[in-house]
Amino acid sequence: MKQNDEQNQENVLFVGIDLGTSRSAISASNGKREWIESYVGWPKDFIAEQVIGKPVLFGEEALQHRLSLDLCRPLERGIIKEGIESSERAVKEIIRHLIDLAKSEPGKQIHAVVGVPSDSLKVNKLAIRRAVAEHVQALMVVTEPFAIAYGMNLLNNALVIDIGAGTTDFCIMHGTIPSEEDQKTIFTAGDYIDEQLFNYLIEKYPNSRFNKNMVRQFKEKFSFVRTLDEDIRVELPVDGKPVMHDIKNEVRRACESILPALVDTTTEMIARFDPEFQMKIKNNIVMAGGGSLIRGIDEYLQDALKEYGACKVTRVKDPLFAGSDGALKLATDMPAKYWEKL
């Protein structure tokens, strides 16, 4: 029987997919790891088709050609936009593209564990299943923080905080598969910071020209909380002329706008857990997702929680692939009875 299982596994490519609001990644059992920005674009007209030369573009390439495309970012606040046909179509395209990037050998079955934001799992499970069904033969959908926890072997007495673009997801691990009560989602995350920074810059520099994509890039390059020794200056056009702008204070204010909800929700998650184990949870808090790259955010949270006793906050080493790597580990370890055959 064991020999049959091993032979069956030889005909399977296991993949872990992190389907994120801003970025999506895949890790495969053949060693491939790839990621894309979660954007899909289709040419607007026949001129665009001639200029683009492809039926569909993904990620950064789609952003670069966005003026010629019907551009879609299908997840909003971690959820597939309801009632918008292009959103489900775009999720299907992202899944197909990621699996293509994994370069499976012909004839192999694909068994996928897909990590999604917690609220997406509750609201969009059927839509996700439809998006994946055309491309894989077995499926399990899990929350992103659970996939991260599994990949890091944080199976007991740990709190994972995954700060993505659309949502910040909290998940307490206590030796079992986490239930809904062990998880919570809030919407102060990367997109919220972008919105705040955009408004602060409009307020300070009303005559300068910039868009939200530029603001997002400023955040990803310069984000910090508390203090920073270096200046932050960027070039923006004013009446068509490039002019240097100081944006350090606005970047700090925007990044710090997510801190009150982050601290309050972390405290709430710990407080409602079994009191005998709260100290262990406080000493094993792990931050993940793109938001964990904000300089100083881990020290801030650790200091903010000190009034409740000693605690330790760390960050994952590879936020881009922590979710997909964890989903892949789950896929390769998971007993057959947990797979949904498609």
Coordinates of N, CA and C in Angstrom, one line a residue, residues 2 8 89 136 148 156-157 161 215 223 235 273 278 282 327-328 334:
K2 N 1.9 1.2 0.9 CA 2.8 2.4 1.0 C 3.5 2.6 -0.4
N8 N 2.1 6.8 -6.6 CA 1.1 7.8 -7.0 C 1.7 9.2 -6.8
R89 N -12.8 35.9 -13.6 CA -12.0 35.5 -14.8 C -10.6 35.8 -14.5
V136 N -6.3 22.0 -11.6 CA -5.7 21.0 -10.7 C -6.6 19.9 -10.5
I148 N 1.4 30.0 6.6 CA 2.7 30.5 7.1 C 3.1 29.8 8.4
N156 N 2.0 25.3 17.7 CA 1.5 25.4 19.0 C 1.9 26.6 19.7
N157 N 1.0 27.3 20.4 CA 1.3 28.5 21.2 C 2.1 29.5 20.4
I161 N 0.7 37.1 12.5 CA 0.0 38.3 12.1 C 0.5 38.6 10.6
V215 N 2.5 56.2 -5.5 CA 2.5 56.3 -4.0 C 2.8 54.9 -3.4
S223 N 9.0 52.7 3.6 CA 8.1 52.6 4.8 C 8.9 52.4 6.1
E235 N 11.2 62.5 -6.6 CA 11.0 63.4 -7.7 C 9.6 63.3 -8.2
F273 N -7.7 34.2 24.7 CA -7.2 32.8 24.7 C -7.1 32.3 26.1
Q278 N -1.5 32.2 27.7 CA -1.4 33.6 27.1 C 0.1 34.0 27.1
K282 N 2.3 35.2 23.9 CA 2.9 36.6 23.8 C 4.4 36.5 23.5
A327 N 2.2 26.6 2.2 CA 1.2 25.8 1.6 C 1.7 24.6 0.9
L328 N 2.9 24.7 0.3 CA 3.6 23.6 -0.3 C 3.9 22.5 0.7
M334 N 0.2 16.4 3.7 CA -1.3 16.2 4.0 C -1.7 14.8 3.6

